[in-house]
């Protein structure tokens, strides 16, 4: 395993398998982790948006982290997402995950009221000082009201506790500006399947995303092509893989990822209510698209 | 006390007093409730946005509800806010508050991923069927990603469990459309100080809002003027009271309400981190505005 | 006629009748003006959004203003909308309309790039200094990128060239704040059918809006009720009239107003392309709603 | 010159030089065109957003196009932007520019009221059928209310009149989806300096943008690196060039581009009022950044 403060490559956002009465299905989660490690992924992130982290009660979040840490058994780093509105809540989660054996956290600030950048900074720094784990900053302006500004990210990057940034803005200009300002060695990670190649071309370290949970082998291959400087081939593969993510746009992210895993033989269950379950028809379509994308990826060299 | 399913008049959104280490200061909360009941308010809502409900851990939420129920002692209804992303979490809160003696709940759906109206409906109906408490629907498009559409509100209004709506859209056209469609007897409540008179003129039942925690007597008078059909005087008073709310726009709502209560001799403490505390200078300004507004209200007949 | 710097009451936003090949149908416009004056309206505004002003070439705009000025013959003031991105363009329009005999203008700043408040101020003041006409400020944050801030409106209100504000924010808090800061005598006008009573209750002077082009008599009655302090009856009438505006929400504003006038026996033609024309079925529905609303208004005393 | 229906490479968005009294300074515009052609650009676009097209009166727009056509003298294609709310206005502009000798147009739909996709389609197709010029579709969701959906772009791409798309969404996922659906040979052009390399890596034809008006030689070099498949070097150069565009974010685009050209010895004048002119201090800063970026570009091989 890489030293815990260095994350790179393809790190899938895991789903959270649920039983019919909405309890954590830890055994199925372990099966999915085993499968992904077999496909060559470089880390595992439970409790992200794909993993419905923001919908889970704290006790359930701990059950999830424990299951993933045990399933990995130290083979790849486990980097759960921490998502909280209060400093107090974030510290509780971070410390609980540290005790359970996590190798790092992806730290997000959720917010009810908008707050100014100094308060955002206070959140990240106070949580960092309360845990020994390396932290990946995460900001998603599409789902959160609080954003990490470019200057604040640059400033935080000089605190060695913060080892990288997963930026879901989808804004390549913002990424160029951030890459230009952060300390050398600070990681930049793609958050979306359509940006993976661009992020790696500009010096990024990898991809944290839900679709890698379903197209793990293909994403590992994409990463290898980027590492080898084969940019045209990497882009050709990304174009194919994007057809899968594209199909998600009209549906709930967790529901789609669960449907795709079901098509691959797993039993992740439904998304947590009130997120609506998919119809059998939609699930069938997702399965078809997944099969086609995997065939197309195979046709250009990924098997 | 009014029968539990009938809420009307001025129902302040309570702050949540905190100690320096961010524990609930229940005694101070009780003091504030006693004061408000003395000023004539018609109900009490803990855990709303003013009360930092979305920032509190579940155990702290229960401590708050218990303190308010005990302080009221049955004199005015206690209607805590329930705010959750999952059906499961909302039911846990609603049932806990019911056991603690609440008289109703203000029910909100928070959401990470946007969801369609049938899923929104599922949330409200499933929670309603799991509690014996009357429910006030609450939707705030400024802070939440999920909205209750006009048609859905009209449909829910025919379920007797739902006794009214607090609508924070600030859109008077939407309010007219809703009032036109809901079952007779379904309550419409203003959520903002600038809409109180308009809402009551169109047949509304009252006001659920944070500023009523600070200007309780004045809002009780405003309600009485509306009840008496003295609309011009009511609007004149509302104009004066709005000067106070206006001053809040640049700052954090919970922090401002706490500062105003501090100026009135209470000790509500700071807002929960990372919400920034106000500077002494800003607190002083809020105190000045509050004094001036109370003098102006007195000058037009409220003492 | 009232002195040109004093506008009050119901001032319909006129449609712009078009022939099949998209030329101005001046005779039909004159017929509509004659009808509205007969219904008791207190002024006429061509070239607003309802009048597709932003879609018309400059020569066509002049044809429209000339037709309305001639039709009014000095009986009611004519206050065309000026809508431009550049100071230069706005001055050209204002001066042309002044030469054609307009009594005032409703002045809007359209903008491609967002600009700061001092540049917004520069626009309004430079145009004001280039025309002898009294000016009503207009700002519509739903359709424009540039807003007039509260402080800027207050400042402009002290320039006697600016005689009032039509505010389409729909935000009653903003209206209270503005009314509290502007010079005495500065007019506040409702821009939406759902706000007319609230605006007049807080001291406003009238309504500038498209639906008054179709429900002229009813809106004149609404204004009289407000003038007489009969707020409950005014609100009851507004509730009825709102059912008509509500039906517009799903369709193009100009197209709906034209359809309603067609139902009343006028020939306003289609909206300018690419705004889509309504289907016969939608036109039929609009006619039905209009009939029903007029019956309901009659039932509570407007005939 | 390439056949008129085939545009590729670096096509700067030209500024519109103005005299002090806001008339078109055609001679200076010709000087800038001559300079850019000397730097190797592959086409010229007047009247885009950088060129303040939406702020200009129609007669001034024609003066601009005529000056650019004459300056080019057939050496590079001239592709002015057409920007209108109505079909009628767009056709007038397109036909006027065609008569003046333009080689194509970049066609945009501005809109006051939002309209549905079939109406958007009607606009583009009707304008296309009224001109013999090849058309580049342009859509900018940041500044316009009407968007071209992915399916509509794909459909229009099969009409040979539409030769490509300049997409300013900045959304690489959207670009992948579009590239996947359009007819072979349909051009995709970057609209932003931060996306140029990514767009060309995914098969795009070039860049239409304002900064290429100031950093022409460097952008021509960037294009050559992409053509040669030297992606890492291209990205390194793009990182350097981005530092210039980044500096624009806080100011008005036209004003900044004019200031940079002034620093290079041209006399483009001020932006059209009410767009605010830059202070001397800001102009000085822009000059400094421009010098530094050109030095950094030279250091990695562009001179």
GROMACS .gro file of C-alpha atoms in nm, chain B:
model
  303
  304UNK     CA    1  -5.436   2.616   2.512
  305UNK     CA    2  -5.582   2.585   2.166
  306UNK     CA    3  -5.655   2.228   2.053
  307UNK     CA    4  -5.323   2.089   1.926
  308UNK     CA    5  -5.425   2.085   1.564
  309UNK     CA    6  -5.502   2.454   1.546
  310UNK     CA    7  -5.209   2.693   1.544
  311UNK     CA    8  -5.257   3.062   1.490
  312UNK     CA    9  -5.104   3.396   1.572
  313UNK     CA   10  -4.741   3.479   1.646
  314UNK     CA   11  -4.518   3.174   1.688
  315UNK     CA   12  -4.153   3.277   1.733
  316UNK     CA   13  -3.871   3.065   1.598
  317UNK     CA   14  -3.657   3.020   1.908
  318UNK     CA   15  -3.279   3.048   1.919
  319UNK     CA   16  -3.082   2.762   2.075
  320UNK     CA   17  -2.870   2.904   2.358
  321UNK     CA   18  -2.526   2.740   2.368
  322UNK     CA   19  -2.255   2.729   2.632
  323UNK     CA   20  -1.898   2.817   2.534
  324UNK     CA   21  -1.818   2.454   2.456
  325UNK     CA   22  -2.130   2.425   2.237
  326UNK     CA   23  -2.356   2.236   2.475
  327UNK     CA   24  -2.727   2.326   2.505
  328UNK     CA   25  -2.792   2.592   2.769
  329UNK     CA   26  -3.136   2.465   2.867
  330UNK     CA   27  -3.192   2.704   3.159
  331UNK     CA   28  -3.143   3.010   2.937
  332UNK     CA   29  -3.374   2.863   2.677
  333UNK     CA   30  -3.640   2.822   2.948
  334UNK     CA   31  -3.591   3.188   3.052
  335UNK     CA   32  -3.643   3.304   2.694
  336UNK     CA   33  -3.961   3.094   2.661
  337UNK     CA   34  -4.098   3.236   2.986
  338UNK     CA   35  -4.031   3.589   2.861
  339UNK     CA   36  -4.201   3.525   2.525
  340UNK     CA   37  -4.510   3.371   2.682
  341UNK     CA   38  -4.530   3.679   2.902
  342UNK     CA   39  -4.526   3.895   2.588
  343UNK     CA   40  -4.831   3.713   2.458
  344UNK     CA   41  -4.697   3.485   2.187
  345UNK     CA   42  -4.929   3.209   2.065
  346UNK     CA   43  -4.681   2.921   2.032
  347UNK     CA   44  -4.311   2.831   2.029
  348UNK     CA   45  -4.100   2.667   1.755
  349UNK     CA   46  -3.758   2.534   1.855
  350UNK     CA   47  -3.505   2.386   1.605
  351UNK     CA   48  -3.598   2.598   1.305
  352UNK     CA   49  -3.331   2.775   1.103
  353UNK     CA   50  -3.311   3.053   1.364
  354UNK     CA   51  -3.267   2.775   1.618
  355UNK     CA   52  -2.981   2.618   1.420
  356UNK     CA   53  -3.174   2.291   1.409
  357UNK     CA   54  -2.987   2.171   1.097
  358UNK     CA   55  -2.654   2.216   1.280
  359UNK     CA   56  -2.741   2.019   1.594
  360UNK     CA   57  -2.673   1.654   1.675
  361UNK     CA   58  -2.984   1.449   1.745
  362UNK     CA   59  -2.924   1.424   2.120
  363UNK     CA   60  -2.894   1.802   2.142
  364UNK     CA   61  -3.216   1.844   1.944
  365UNK     CA   62  -3.398   1.634   2.204
  366UNK     CA   63  -3.253   1.835   2.490
  367UNK     CA   64  -3.388   2.151   2.324
  368UNK     CA   65  -3.740   2.017   2.271
  369UNK     CA   66  -3.760   1.886   2.626
  370UNK     CA   67  -3.658   2.224   2.767
  371UNK     CA   68  -3.920   2.411   2.563
  372UNK     CA   69  -4.201   2.169   2.645
  373UNK     CA   70  -4.122   2.200   3.015
  374UNK     CA   71  -4.097   2.578   2.997
  375UNK     CA   72  -4.432   2.610   2.822
  376UNK     CA   73  -4.605   2.380   3.068
  377UNK     CA   74  -4.899   2.355   2.832
  378UNK     CA   75  -4.960   2.731   2.819
  379UNK     CA   76  -4.883   2.760   2.444
  380UNK     CA   77  -4.831   2.487   2.186
  381UNK     CA   78  -4.474   2.373   2.117
  382UNK     CA   79  -4.413   2.296   1.749
  383UNK     CA   80  -4.049   2.195   1.683
  384UNK     CA   81  -3.903   2.186   1.333
  385UNK     CA   82  -3.810   1.848   1.186
  386UNK     CA   83  -3.550   1.874   0.915
  387UNK     CA   84  -3.410   1.563   0.748
  388UNK     CA   85  -3.280   1.424   0.417
  389UNK     CA   86  -3.420   1.075   0.477
  390UNK     CA   87  -3.762   0.945   0.571
  391UNK     CA   88  -3.592   0.733   0.835
  392UNK     CA   89  -3.424   1.032   0.999
  393UNK     CA   90  -3.740   1.243   0.994
  394UNK     CA   91  -3.944   0.969   1.157
  395UNK     CA   92  -3.684   0.928   1.431
  396UNK     CA   93  -3.699   1.300   1.506
  397UNK     CA   94  -4.079   1.326   1.489
  398UNK     CA   95  -4.131   1.029   1.718
  399UNK     CA   96  -3.872   1.151   1.965
  400UNK     CA   97  -4.033   1.496   1.981
  401UNK     CA   98  -4.378   1.342   2.021
  402UNK     CA   99  -4.258   1.135   2.316
  403UNK     CA  100  -4.111   1.452   2.467
  404UNK     CA  101  -4.454   1.621   2.457
  405UNK     CA  102  -4.448   1.840   2.146
  406UNK     CA  103  -4.789   1.959   2.018
  407UNK     CA  104  -4.706   1.945   1.647
  408UNK     CA  105  -4.412   1.967   1.411
  409UNK     CA  106  -4.302   2.194   1.127
  410UNK     CA  107  -4.184   1.938   0.873
  411UNK     CA  108  -3.919   2.013   0.612
  412UNK     CA  109  -3.748   1.797   0.354
  413UNK     CA  110  -3.382   1.870   0.319
  414UNK     CA  111  -3.221   1.706   0.019
  415UNK     CA  112  -2.877   1.638  -0.124
  416UNK     CA  113  -2.989   1.519  -0.467
  417UNK     CA  114  -3.295   1.684  -0.621
  418UNK     CA  115  -3.595   1.449  -0.629
  419UNK     CA  116  -3.926   1.450  -0.817
  420UNK     CA  117  -4.258   1.559  -0.663
  421UNK     CA  118  -4.389   1.202  -0.605
  422UNK     CA  119  -4.083   1.134  -0.390
  423UNK     CA  120  -4.141   1.460  -0.201
  424UNK     CA  121  -4.499   1.349  -0.143
  425UNK     CA  122  -4.381   1.007  -0.023
  426UNK     CA  123  -4.158   1.177   0.235
  427UNK     CA  124  -4.432   1.393   0.382
  428UNK     CA  125  -4.696   1.121   0.384
  429UNK     CA  126  -4.472   0.853   0.529
  430UNK     CA  127  -4.360   1.077   0.812
  431UNK     CA  128  -4.721   1.183   0.875
  432UNK     CA  129  -4.834   0.824   0.906
  433UNK     CA  130  -4.562   0.755   1.163
  434UNK     CA  131  -4.659   1.025   1.411
  435UNK     CA  132  -4.978   1.133   1.585
  436UNK     CA  133  -4.876   1.499   1.576
  437UNK     CA  134  -5.038   1.759   1.349
  438UNK     CA  135  -4.792   1.878   1.086
  439UNK     CA  136  -4.719   2.216   0.933
  440UNK     CA  137  -4.557   2.185   0.591
  441UNK     CA  138  -4.252   2.399   0.542
  442UNK     CA  139  -4.067   2.474   0.223
  443UNK     CA  140  -3.789   2.724   0.175
  444UNK     CA  141  -3.659   2.741  -0.183
  445UNK     CA  142  -3.381   2.977  -0.074
  446UNK     CA  143  -3.210   2.721   0.146
  447UNK     CA  144  -3.337   2.387   0.017
  448UNK     CA  145  -3.310   2.213  -0.315
  449UNK     CA  146  -3.645   2.043  -0.295
  450UNK     CA  147  -3.959   2.244  -0.333
  451UNK     CA  148  -4.321   2.164  -0.262
  452UNK     CA  149  -4.513   2.248  -0.578
  453UNK     CA  150  -4.850   2.421  -0.561
  454UNK     CA  151  -5.041   2.114  -0.677
  455UNK     CA  152  -4.869   1.891  -0.422
  456UNK     CA  153  -4.946   2.132  -0.137
  457UNK     CA  154  -5.310   2.142  -0.244
  458UNK     CA  155  -5.321   1.762  -0.249
  459UNK     CA  156  -5.153   1.723   0.090
  460UNK     CA  157  -5.390   1.982   0.242
  461UNK     CA  158  -5.670   1.728   0.214
  462UNK     CA  159  -5.491   1.493   0.453
  463UNK     CA  160  -5.606   1.616   0.798
  464UNK     CA  161  -5.263   1.541   0.945
  465UNK     CA  162  -5.135   1.843   0.753
  466UNK     CA  163  -5.284   2.147   0.922
  467UNK     CA  164  -5.107   2.428   0.742
  468UNK     CA  165  -4.816   2.562   0.542
  469UNK     CA  166  -4.534   2.797   0.625
  470UNK     CA  167  -4.413   2.916   0.286
  471UNK     CA  168  -4.082   3.098   0.265
  472UNK     CA  169  -4.086   3.161  -0.108
  473UNK     CA  170  -4.179   3.522  -0.044
  474UNK     CA  171  -4.385   3.496  -0.362
  475UNK     CA  172  -4.729   3.647  -0.310
  476UNK     CA  173  -4.854   3.504  -0.641
  477UNK     CA  174  -4.767   3.156  -0.521
  478UNK     CA  175  -4.945   3.225  -0.192
  479UNK     CA  176  -5.260   3.340  -0.374
  480UNK     CA  177  -5.253   3.026  -0.587
  481UNK     CA  178  -5.206   2.804  -0.282
  482UNK     CA  179  -5.479   2.976  -0.080
  483UNK     CA  180  -5.708   2.927  -0.379
  484UNK     CA  181  -5.655   2.549  -0.387
  485UNK     CA  182  -5.620   2.418  -0.033
  486UNK     CA  183  -5.901   2.274   0.178
  487UNK     CA  184  -6.095   2.525   0.387
  488UNK     CA  185  -5.938   2.550   0.730
  489UNK     CA  186  -5.589   2.467   0.610
  490UNK     CA  187  -5.363   2.735   0.761
  491UNK     CA  188  -5.132   2.962   0.565
  492UNK     CA  189  -4.853   3.118   0.770
  493UNK     CA  190  -4.614   3.398   0.685
  494UNK     CA  191  -4.248   3.305   0.710
  495UNK     CA  192  -4.107   3.657   0.673
  496UNK     CA  193  -4.162   3.980   0.859
  497UNK     CA  194  -4.224   4.168   0.535
  498UNK     CA  195  -4.517   3.949   0.436
  499UNK     CA  196  -4.711   3.919   0.760
  500UNK     CA  197  -4.982   4.176   0.678
  501UNK     CA  198  -5.025   4.061   0.317
  502UNK     CA  199  -5.058   3.698   0.427
  503UNK     CA  200  -5.318   3.783   0.688
  504UNK     CA  201  -5.508   4.006   0.445
  505UNK     CA  202  -5.537   3.711   0.208
  506UNK     CA  203  -5.676   3.491   0.486
  507UNK     CA  204  -5.363   3.359   0.658
  508UNK     CA  205  -5.343   3.244   1.021
  509UNK     CA  206  -5.024   3.397   1.150
  510UNK     CA  207  -4.648   3.425   1.147
  511UNK     CA  208  -4.374   3.172   1.219
  512UNK     CA  209  -4.048   3.366   1.226
  513UNK     CA  210  -3.725   3.441   1.408
  514UNK     CA  211  -3.768   3.816   1.456
  515UNK     CA  212  -4.080   3.748   1.664
  516UNK     CA  213  -3.838   3.606   1.920
  517UNK     CA  214  -3.699   3.959   1.967
  518UNK     CA  215  -4.001   4.180   1.886
  519UNK     CA  216  -4.265   3.956   2.043
  520UNK     CA  217  -4.495   4.219   2.192
  521UNK     CA  218  -4.489   4.425   1.870
  522UNK     CA  219  -4.573   4.123   1.655
  523UNK     CA  220  -4.856   4.025   1.889
  524UNK     CA  221  -4.992   4.379   1.840
  525UNK     CA  222  -4.951   4.347   1.462
  526UNK     CA  223  -5.155   4.029   1.471
  527UNK     CA  224  -5.428   4.198   1.678
  528UNK     CA  225  -5.451   4.487   1.428
  529UNK     CA  226  -5.492   4.238   1.143
  530UNK     CA  227  -5.757   4.048   1.338
  531UNK     CA  228  -5.942   4.378   1.383
  532UNK     CA  229  -5.924   4.464   1.012
  533UNK     CA  230  -5.710   4.770   1.081
  534UNK     CA  231  -5.494   4.710   0.775
  535UNK     CA  232  -5.346   5.057   0.733
  536UNK     CA  233  -5.227   5.065   1.092
  537UNK     CA  234  -5.099   4.709   1.063
  538UNK     CA  235  -4.898   4.801   0.754
  539UNK     CA  236  -4.758   5.111   0.926
  540UNK     CA  237  -4.639   4.890   1.214
  541UNK     CA  238  -4.499   4.631   0.975
  542UNK     CA  239  -4.295   4.902   0.801
  543UNK     CA  240  -4.136   4.993   1.132
  544UNK     CA  241  -4.068   4.632   1.232
  545UNK     CA  242  -3.916   4.556   0.891
  546UNK     CA  243  -3.632   4.798   0.966
  547UNK     CA  244  -3.509   4.545   1.219
  548UNK     CA  245  -3.524   4.241   0.988
  549UNK     CA  246  -3.359   4.442   0.713
  550UNK     CA  247  -3.055   4.491   0.932
  551UNK     CA  248  -3.017   4.113   0.946
  552UNK     CA  249  -2.971   4.068   0.573
  553UNK     CA  250  -2.595   4.113   0.577
  554UNK     CA  251  -2.533   3.879   0.871
  555UNK     CA  252  -2.601   3.525   0.985
  556UNK     CA  253  -2.962   3.490   1.102
  557UNK     CA  254  -2.893   3.289   1.418
  558UNK     CA  255  -2.605   3.517   1.517
  559UNK     CA  256  -2.820   3.829   1.477
  560UNK     CA  257  -3.112   3.694   1.672
  561UNK     CA  258  -2.877   3.587   1.950
  562UNK     CA  259  -2.715   3.932   1.953
  563UNK     CA  260  -3.055   4.101   1.982
  564UNK     CA  261  -3.155   3.875   2.270
  565UNK     CA  262  -2.822   3.946   2.439
  566UNK     CA  263  -2.906   4.316   2.410
  567UNK     CA  264  -3.236   4.238   2.586
  568UNK     CA  265  -3.055   4.078   2.878
  569UNK     CA  266  -3.039   3.711   2.781
  570UNK     CA  267  -2.730   3.493   2.742
  571UNK     CA  268  -2.786   3.287   2.428
  572UNK     CA  269  -2.412   3.254   2.349
  573UNK     CA  270  -2.258   3.228   2.002
  574UNK     CA  271  -2.390   3.050   1.693
  575UNK     CA  272  -2.252   2.702   1.637
  576UNK     CA  273  -1.920   2.688   1.446
  577UNK     CA  274  -1.836   2.740   1.168
  578UNK     CA  275  -2.107   3.005   1.161
  579UNK     CA  276  -1.904   3.315   1.250
  580UNK     CA  277  -1.979   3.507   1.573
  581UNK     CA  278  -2.058   3.876   1.532
  582UNK     CA  279  -1.808   4.142   1.630
  583UNK     CA  280  -1.881   4.366   1.930
  584UNK     CA  281  -1.933   4.655   1.686
  585UNK     CA  282  -2.199   4.470   1.486
  586UNK     CA  283  -2.371   4.359   1.807
  587UNK     CA  284  -2.377   4.720   1.924
  588UNK     CA  285  -2.536   4.830   1.594
  589UNK     CA  286  -2.801   4.559   1.620
  590UNK     CA  287  -2.882   4.675   1.973
  591UNK     CA  288  -2.921   5.034   1.852
  592UNK     CA  289  -3.150   4.938   1.567
  593UNK     CA  290  -3.358   4.724   1.800
  594UNK     CA  291  -3.398   5.014   2.048
  595UNK     CA  292  -3.493   5.255   1.770
  596UNK     CA  293  -3.747   5.017   1.619
  597UNK     CA  294  -3.908   4.959   1.958
  598UNK     CA  295  -3.930   5.336   2.016
  599UNK     CA  296  -4.084   5.388   1.672
  600UNK     CA  297  -4.333   5.107   1.736
  601UNK     CA  298  -4.421   5.265   2.071
  602UNK     CA  299  -4.472   5.600   1.898
  603UNK     CA  300  -4.745   5.448   1.684
  604UNK     CA  301  -4.910   5.277   1.976
  605UNK     CA  302  -4.725   4.959   2.077
  606UNK     CA  303  -4.581   4.960   2.428
   0.00000   0.00000   0.00000
